[in-house]
């Protein structure tokens, strides 16, 4: 059924999904949101659940980046339920992380902390160590916002040590870790 659905009309939706991901990387959030929503609608009609959930995720990320946090959070909640229904806990945990970032950007530190811990719990033993490290870096940023530079420094330093053995496979995470450490040092007036 999946193969027939893709052959029958899902190719265009797959292209929209890929293009929306590219638009997100280029910070073309409005275009990314529109394409992801169109792909979501098409995948829903075709009964292709994984790609529909992934398209909804991209749409929610784009909404979040457009500072439309309320709509992004609603989409993330629906998306998490879709991935859980499909038995995909890793993606559900990734959604928790994206939702934590949205709350963080909205200045809602308690909710960001709650969702970040949930994401870390689900990603800690996953085959995606970089995603777990990003969760820990967000926790460091939250500690910094709470005025606990020492906790932020300890968490960030632990991530940097872990990265030392895998920096070539995680350059984006390494960049983020060094950036967060810079924020911590700046807060310490160092």
Coordinates of N, CA and C in Angstrom, one line a residue:
X1 N 0.8 -1.2 0.0 CA 0.0 0.0 0.0 C 0.9 1.3 0.0
X2 N 2.0 1.2 0.8 CA 2.9 2.4 0.8 C 3.5 2.7 -0.5
X3 N 4.0 1.6 -1.2 CA 4.6 1.7 -2.5 C 3.6 2.2 -3.5
X4 N 2.4 1.7 -3.5 CA 1.4 2.1 -4.4 C 1.0 3.6 -4.2
X5 N 0.9 4.0 -2.9 CA 0.5 5.4 -2.7 C 1.6 6.3 -3.2
X6 N 2.9 5.9 -2.9 CA 4.0 6.8 -3.4 C 3.9 6.8 -4.9
X7 N 3.8 5.7 -5.6 CA 3.7 5.7 -7.0 C 2.5 6.5 -7.6
X8 N 1.4 6.4 -6.9 CA 0.2 7.1 -7.4 C 0.2 8.6 -7.2
X9 N 1.0 9.1 -6.4 CA 0.9 10.6 -6.2 C 1.7 11.2 -5.1
X10 N 2.4 10.3 -4.4 CA 3.2 10.8 -3.3 C 4.5 11.4 -3.6
X11 N 5.0 11.2 -4.9 CA 6.3 11.7 -5.3 C 6.3 13.2 -5.2
X12 N 5.2 13.9 -5.6 CA 5.2 15.3 -5.4 C 5.2 15.7 -4.0
X13 N 4.5 15.0 -3.1 CA 4.5 15.3 -1.7 C 5.9 15.1 -1.1
X14 N 6.6 14.0 -1.5 CA 8.0 13.8 -1.1 C 8.9 15.0 -1.5
X15 N 8.7 15.4 -2.7 CA 9.5 16.6 -3.2 C 9.2 17.8 -2.3
X16 N 8.0 18.0 -2.0 CA 7.6 19.2 -1.2 C 8.2 19.1 0.2
X17 N 8.2 17.8 0.7 CA 8.8 17.6 2.0 C 10.3 17.9 2.0
X18 N 11.0 17.4 1.0 CA 12.4 17.7 0.9 C 12.7 19.2 0.7
X19 N 11.9 19.8 -0.1 CA 12.1 21.3 -0.4 C 11.8 22.1 0.8
X20 N 10.8 21.7 1.6 CA 10.5 22.5 2.8 C 11.6 22.4 3.8
X21 N 12.3 21.2 3.9 CA 13.5 21.0 4.7 C 14.6 22.0 4.3
X22 N 14.8 22.0 3.0 CA 15.8 22.9 2.4 C 15.5 24.4 2.8
X23 N 14.2 24.8 2.6 CA 13.8 26.1 2.9 C 14.0 26.5 4.3
X24 N 13.8 25.5 5.2 CA 14.1 25.7 6.7 C 15.6 26.1 6.9
X25 N 16.4 25.3 6.2 CA 17.9 25.5 6.3 C 18.3 26.9 5.8
X26 N 17.5 27.4 4.8 CA 17.8 28.7 4.2 C 17.1 29.9 4.9
X27 N 16.4 29.5 6.0 CA 15.6 30.5 6.8 C 14.5 31.1 6.0
X28 N 13.9 30.4 5.1 CA 12.8 30.8 4.3 C 11.5 30.1 4.9
X29 N 11.2 30.6 6.1 CA 10.2 29.9 7.0 C 8.8 29.9 6.4
X30 N 8.4 31.0 5.8 CA 7.0 31.0 5.3 C 6.9 30.0 4.1
X31 N 7.9 29.9 3.2 CA 7.8 28.9 2.2 C 7.9 27.5 2.7
X32 N 8.8 27.3 3.7 CA 8.9 26.0 4.3 C 7.6 25.6 5.0
X33 N 6.9 26.5 5.7 CA 5.7 26.2 6.3 C 4.6 25.8 5.3
X34 N 4.5 26.5 4.2 CA 3.5 26.3 3.2 C 3.7 24.9 2.6
X35 N 4.9 24.7 2.1 CA 5.2 23.4 1.5 C 5.0 22.2 2.4
X36 N 5.5 22.3 3.7 CA 5.3 21.3 4.6 C 3.8 21.0 4.9
X37 N 3.0 22.0 5.0 CA 1.6 21.8 5.2 C 1.0 21.2 4.0
X38 N 1.3 21.6 2.8 CA 0.8 20.9 1.6 C 1.2 19.4 1.5
X39 N 2.5 19.2 1.9 CA 2.9 17.8 1.9 C 2.2 17.0 2.9
X40 N 2.0 17.6 4.1 CA 1.2 16.9 5.2 C -0.2 16.5 4.7
X41 N -0.9 17.5 4.1 CA -2.2 17.2 3.6 C -2.3 16.1 2.6
X42 N -1.3 16.1 1.6 CA -1.2 15.0 0.6 C -0.9 13.7 1.3
X43 N 0.0 13.6 2.2 CA 0.4 12.4 2.8 C -0.8 11.9 3.6
X44 N -1.6 12.8 4.3 CA -2.7 12.4 5.0 C -3.8 11.7 4.1
X45 N -4.0 12.3 2.9 CA -5.0 11.8 2.0 C -4.5 10.4 1.5
X46 N -3.2 10.2 1.3 CA -2.7 9.0 0.8 C -2.6 7.9 1.9
X47 N -2.7 8.3 3.2 CA -2.6 7.4 4.3 C -1.1 7.0 4.6
X48 N -0.2 7.9 4.2 CA 1.2 7.7 4.5 C 1.6 8.4 5.8
X49 N 1.5 7.7 6.9 CA 1.6 8.3 8.2 C 2.9 8.8 8.6
X50 N 4.0 8.1 8.4 CA 5.3 8.6 8.8 C 5.7 9.9 8.2
X51 N 5.5 9.9 6.9 CA 5.9 11.2 6.1 C 4.9 12.3 6.5
X52 N 3.7 12.0 6.7 CA 2.7 13.0 7.2 C 3.2 13.6 8.5
X53 N 3.6 12.8 9.4 CA 4.1 13.3 10.7 C 5.4 14.1 10.6
X54 N 6.2 13.6 9.7 CA 7.5 14.4 9.5 C 7.2 15.7 8.8
X55 N 6.2 15.8 7.9 CA 5.8 17.1 7.3 C 5.2 18.0 8.3
X56 N 4.4 17.4 9.2 CA 3.8 18.3 10.3 C 4.9 18.8 11.2
X57 N 5.9 18.0 11.4 CA 7.1 18.5 12.3 C 7.7 19.7 11.6
X58 N 8.0 19.6 10.3 CA 8.7 20.7 9.6 C 7.8 21.9 9.6
X59 N 6.5 21.7 9.4 CA 5.6 22.9 9.5 C 5.6 23.5 10.8
X60 N 5.6 22.7 11.9 CA 5.7 23.3 13.3 C 7.0 24.0 13.5
X61 N 8.1 23.4 13.1 CA 9.4 24.1 13.2 C 9.4 25.5 12.5
X62 N 8.8 25.5 11.3 CA 8.7 26.8 10.6 C 7.9 27.8 11.3
X63 N 6.8 27.3 11.9 CA 5.9 28.2 12.6 C 6.6 28.8 13.8
X64 N 7.4 27.9 14.5 CA 8.1 28.3 15.7 C 9.2 29.4 15.3
X65 N 9.8 29.2 14.2 CA 10.9 30.1 13.7 C 10.3 31.4 13.2
X66 N 9.0 31.4 12.9 CA 8.3 32.6 12.5 C 7.7 33.3 13.8
X67 N 8.1 32.8 14.9 CA 7.6 33.4 16.2 C 6.1 33.2 16.4
X68 N 5.6 32.1 15.9 CA 4.2 31.8 16.0 C 4.1 30.5 17.0
X69 N 4.6 30.8 18.2 CA 4.8 29.7 19.2 C 3.5 28.9 19.5
X70 N 2.4 29.6 19.6 CA 1.1 28.9 20.0 C 0.7 27.9 19.0
X71 N 0.7 28.3 17.7 CA 0.4 27.4 16.6 C 1.4 26.3 16.5
X72 N 2.7 26.6 16.7 CA 3.8 25.6 16.6 C 3.5 24.5 17.7
X73 N 3.2 25.0 18.9 CA 3.0 24.0 20.0 C 1.8 23.1 19.8
X74 N 0.8 23.7 19.2 CA -0.4 22.9 18.9 C 0.0 21.8 17.9
X75 N 0.8 22.2 16.8 CA 1.2 21.3 15.8 C 2.1 20.2 16.4
X76 N 3.0 20.6 17.3 CA 3.9 19.6 17.9 C 3.2 18.6 18.7
X77 N 2.1 19.1 19.4 CA 1.3 18.2 20.3 C 0.7 17.1 19.4
X78 N 0.1 17.5 18.3 CA -0.5 16.6 17.3 C 0.5 15.7 16.8
X79 N 1.6 16.2 16.4 CA 2.7 15.5 15.8 C 3.2 14.4 16.7
X80 N 3.5 14.7 18.0 CA 3.9 13.7 19.0 C 3.0 12.6 19.1
X81 N 1.7 12.9 19.1 CA 0.6 11.9 19.2 C 0.7 11.0 18.0
X82 N 0.9 11.5 16.8 CA 1.0 10.7 15.6 C 2.2 9.8 15.6
X83 N 3.4 10.3 16.1 CA 4.6 9.4 16.2 C 4.4 8.3 17.2
X84 N 3.8 8.7 18.3 CA 3.5 7.7 19.4 C 2.6 6.6 18.9
X85 N 1.6 7.0 18.1 CA 0.6 6.0 17.6 C 1.3 5.1 16.6
X86 N 2.3 5.6 15.9 CA 3.1 4.8 15.0 C 4.2 4.0 15.7
X87 N 4.3 4.2 17.0 CA 5.4 3.4 17.8 C 6.8 4.0 17.6
X88 N 6.9 5.2 17.2 CA 8.2 5.8 16.9 C 8.6 6.7 18.1
X89 N 9.1 6.2 19.1 CA 9.4 6.9 20.3 C 10.6 7.9 20.1
X90 N 11.6 7.5 19.2 CA 12.7 8.5 19.0 C 12.2 9.8 18.4
X91 N 11.3 9.7 17.4 CA 10.7 10.9 16.8 C 9.9 11.6 17.8
X92 N 9.1 10.9 18.6 CA 8.3 11.6 19.7 C 9.2 12.4 20.6
X93 N 10.4 11.8 20.9 CA 11.4 12.5 21.8 C 12.0 13.7 21.1
X94 N 12.2 13.6 19.8 CA 12.7 14.7 19.0 C 11.6 15.9 19.0
X95 N 10.4 15.5 18.9 CA 9.3 16.5 19.0 C 9.3 17.2 20.3
X96 N 9.6 16.4 21.4 CA 9.7 17.0 22.7 C 10.8 18.1 22.7
X97 N 11.9 17.8 22.1 CA 13.0 18.7 22.0 C 12.6 20.0 21.2
X98 N 12.0 19.8 20.1 CA 11.6 21.0 19.3 C 10.6 21.8 20.0
X99 N 9.7 21.2 20.8 CA 8.7 21.9 21.6 C 9.4 22.6 22.7
X100 N 10.5 22.0 23.3 CA 11.3 22.7 24.4 C 11.9 23.9 23.8
X101 N 12.5 23.8 22.6 CA 13.1 25.0 21.9 C 12.0 26.1 21.7
X102 N 10.8 25.7 21.3 CA 9.8 26.7 21.1 C 9.4 27.4 22.4
X103 N 9.3 26.7 23.5 CA 9.0 27.3 24.8 C 10.2 28.2 25.2
X104 N 11.4 27.7 25.0 CA 12.6 28.5 25.3 C 12.5 29.9 24.6
X105 N 12.2 29.8 23.3 CA 12.2 31.1 22.5 C 11.0 32.0 22.9
X106 N 10.0 31.4 23.5 CA 8.9 32.1 24.0 C 9.1 32.7 25.4
X107 N 10.3 32.3 26.0 CA 10.6 32.8 27.3 C 9.8 32.0 28.4
X108 N 9.3 30.8 28.1 CA 8.6 30.0 29.0 C 9.5 28.9 29.5
X109 N 10.4 29.3 30.5 CA 11.5 28.4 30.9 C 11.0 27.1 31.6
X110 N 10.0 27.2 32.4 CA 9.5 25.9 33.1 C 9.1 24.9 32.1
X111 N 8.3 25.3 31.1 CA 7.8 24.3 30.1 C 9.0 23.9 29.3
X112 N 9.9 24.8 28.9 CA 11.1 24.4 28.1 C 11.9 23.3 28.9
X113 N 12.1 23.5 30.2 CA 12.8 22.6 31.0 C 12.1 21.2 31.0
X114 N 10.8 21.2 31.2 CA 10.0 20.0 31.3 C 10.1 19.2 30.0
X115 N 9.9 19.8 28.9 CA 10.0 19.1 27.6 C 11.4 18.7 27.2
X116 N 12.4 19.5 27.6 CA 13.8 19.2 27.4 C 14.2 17.9 28.1
X117 N 13.8 17.8 29.4 CA 14.1 16.6 30.2 C 13.4 15.4 29.6
X118 N 12.2 15.6 29.1 CA 11.5 14.4 28.5 C 12.2 14.0 27.2
X119 N 12.6 15.0 26.4 CA 13.4 14.7 25.2 C 14.7 13.9 25.5
X120 N 15.4 14.4 26.5 CA 16.7 13.8 26.9 C 16.4 12.4 27.4
X121 N 15.4 12.2 28.1 CA 15.1 10.8 28.6 C 14.9 9.9 27.4
X122 N 14.2 10.3 26.4 CA 13.9 9.5 25.3 C 15.0 9.3 24.3
X123 N 16.0 10.3 24.3 CA 17.1 10.3 23.3 C 18.4 9.8 23.9
X124 N 18.4 9.7 25.2 CA 19.7 9.3 25.9 C 20.3 8.1 25.4
X125 N 19.5 7.0 25.2 CA 20.0 5.7 24.7 C 19.7 5.5 23.2
X126 N 19.3 6.5 22.5 CA 18.9 6.3 21.1 C 20.2 6.3 20.3
X127 N 20.0 5.9 19.0 CA 21.2 5.9 18.1 C 21.5 7.4 17.6
X128 N 21.0 8.4 18.3 CA 21.2 9.8 17.9 C 21.9 10.5 19.0
X129 N 23.2 10.3 19.3 CA 23.8 10.9 20.4 C 23.9 12.4 20.3
X130 N 24.0 12.9 19.1 CA 24.0 14.4 18.9 C 22.7 15.1 19.3
X131 N 21.6 14.4 19.1 CA 20.3 15.0 19.6 C 20.3 15.0 21.1
X132 N 20.8 14.0 21.8 CA 20.8 14.1 23.2 C 21.8 15.2 23.7
X133 N 22.9 15.4 23.0 CA 23.8 16.4 23.4 C 23.1 17.8 23.2
X134 N 22.3 18.0 22.2 CA 21.6 19.2 22.0 C 20.6 19.5 23.1
X135 N 20.0 18.4 23.6 CA 19.1 18.5 24.8 C 19.9 19.0 26.0
X136 N 21.0 18.5 26.2 CA 21.9 18.9 27.3 C 22.3 20.3 27.2
X137 N 22.6 20.7 26.0 CA 23.0 22.1 25.8 C 21.8 23.1 26.0
X138 N 20.6 22.7 25.7 CA 19.5 23.5 26.0 C 19.3 23.6 27.5
X139 N 19.5 22.5 28.2 CA 19.5 22.5 29.7 C 20.5 23.4 30.2
X140 N 21.7 23.5 29.6 CA 22.7 24.4 30.0 C 22.2 25.9 29.8
X141 N 21.6 26.1 28.7 CA 21.1 27.5 28.4 C 20.0 27.8 29.4
X142 N 19.2 26.9 29.8 CA 18.1 27.1 30.8 C 18.8 27.4 32.2
X143 N 19.8 26.7 32.5 CA 20.5 26.9 33.8 C 21.1 28.4 33.8
X144 N 21.6 28.7 32.7 CA 22.2 30.1 32.5 C 21.1 31.1 32.7
X145 N 19.9 30.9 32.1 CA 18.8 31.8 32.2 C 18.3 31.9 33.7
X146 N 18.5 30.8 34.4 CA 18.1 30.8 35.8 C 19.2 31.4 36.7
X147 N 20.3 31.8 36.1 CA 21.3 32.4 36.9 C 22.3 31.4 37.5
X148 N 22.2 30.2 37.1 CA 23.1 29.1 37.7 C 24.2 28.8 36.7
X149 N 25.2 29.8 36.6 CA 26.3 29.6 35.7 C 27.1 28.4 35.9
X150 N 27.3 28.0 37.2 CA 28.1 26.8 37.5 C 27.5 25.5 36.9
X151 N 26.2 25.4 37.1 CA 25.5 24.2 36.5 C 25.6 24.2 35.0
X152 N 25.4 25.4 34.4 CA 25.4 25.6 32.9 C 26.8 25.2 32.4
X153 N 27.9 25.6 33.1 CA 29.2 25.3 32.8 C 29.5 23.8 32.8
X154 N 29.1 23.2 33.9 CA 29.3 21.7 34.1 C 28.7 20.9 33.0
X155 N 27.4 21.3 32.6 CA 26.7 20.5 31.6 C 27.4 20.8 30.2
X156 N 27.7 22.0 29.9 CA 28.3 22.3 28.6 C 29.7 21.7 28.5
X157 N 30.5 21.7 29.6 CA 31.8 21.1 29.6 C 31.7 19.6 29.4
X158 N 30.7 19.0 30.0 CA 30.5 17.5 29.8 C 30.2 17.2 28.3
X159 N 29.4 18.1 27.7 CA 29.1 17.9 26.3 C 30.4 18.1 25.4
X160 N 31.2 19.1 25.7 CA 32.4 19.3 25.0 C 33.4 18.1 25.1
X161 N 33.4 17.5 26.3 CA 34.3 16.3 26.5 C 33.8 15.2 25.7
X162 N 32.4 15.0 25.6 CA 31.9 13.9 24.8 C 32.1 14.1 23.4
X163 N 32.0 15.4 23.0 CA 32.3 15.7 21.5 C 33.7 15.5 21.1
X164 N 34.6 15.6 22.0 CA 36.0 15.5 21.7 C 36.3 14.2 20.9
X165 N 35.6 13.1 21.2 CA 35.8 11.9 20.6 C 35.0 11.7 19.3
X166 N 34.0 12.6 19.1 CA 33.2 12.5 17.9 C 32.9 13.8 17.1
X167 N 33.8 14.7 17.2 CA 33.6 16.0 16.7 C 33.4 16.0 15.2
X168 N 34.1 15.1 14.5 CA 33.9 15.0 13.0 C 32.5 14.6 12.6
X169 N 31.9 13.8 13.4 CA 30.5 13.4 13.0 C 29.4 14.3 13.5
X170 N 29.8 15.3 14.4 CA 28.8 16.2 14.9 C 29.3 17.7 14.9
X171 N 29.6 18.2 13.7 CA 30.1 19.6 13.7 C 29.1 20.6 14.2
X172 N 27.8 20.4 13.8 CA 26.8 21.3 14.2 C 26.6 21.3 15.8
X173 N 26.7 20.2 16.4 CA 26.6 20.1 17.8 C 27.9 20.8 18.5
X174 N 29.0 20.5 17.9 CA 30.3 21.2 18.4 C 30.1 22.7 18.3
X175 N 29.6 23.2 17.2 CA 29.4 24.6 17.1 C 28.5 25.1 18.2
X176 N 27.4 24.4 18.4 CA 26.4 24.8 19.4 C 27.1 24.8 20.8
X177 N 27.8 23.8 21.1 CA 28.5 23.6 22.4 C 29.4 24.8 22.7
X178 N 30.2 25.1 21.7 CA 31.2 26.2 21.8 C 30.4 27.6 22.0
X179 N 29.4 27.7 21.2 CA 28.5 28.9 21.3 C 28.0 29.1 22.7
X180 N 27.4 28.0 23.3 CA 26.8 28.0 24.6 C 27.9 28.3 25.6
X181 N 29.1 27.7 25.5 CA 30.2 28.0 26.4 C 30.6 29.4 26.3
X182 N 30.5 30.0 25.2 CA 30.8 31.4 25.0 C 29.8 32.3 25.8
X183 N 28.5 31.9 25.7 CA 27.5 32.6 26.4 C 27.7 32.5 27.9
X184 N 28.1 31.3 28.4 CA 28.4 31.1 29.8 C 29.6 32.0 30.3
X185 N 30.6 32.0 29.5 CA 31.8 32.8 29.8 C 31.5 34.3 29.8
X186 N 30.7 34.7 28.8 CA 30.2 36.1 28.7 C 29.4 36.5 30.0
X187 N 28.5 35.6 30.4 CA 27.7 35.9 31.6 C 28.6 36.0 32.9
X188 N 29.8 35.3 32.9 CA 30.7 35.3 34.0 C 31.7 36.5 33.8
X189 N 31.4 37.3 32.8 CA 32.3 38.5 32.4 C 33.7 38.0 32.2
X190 N 33.9 36.9 31.6 CA 35.2 36.3 31.3 C 35.4 36.4 29.8

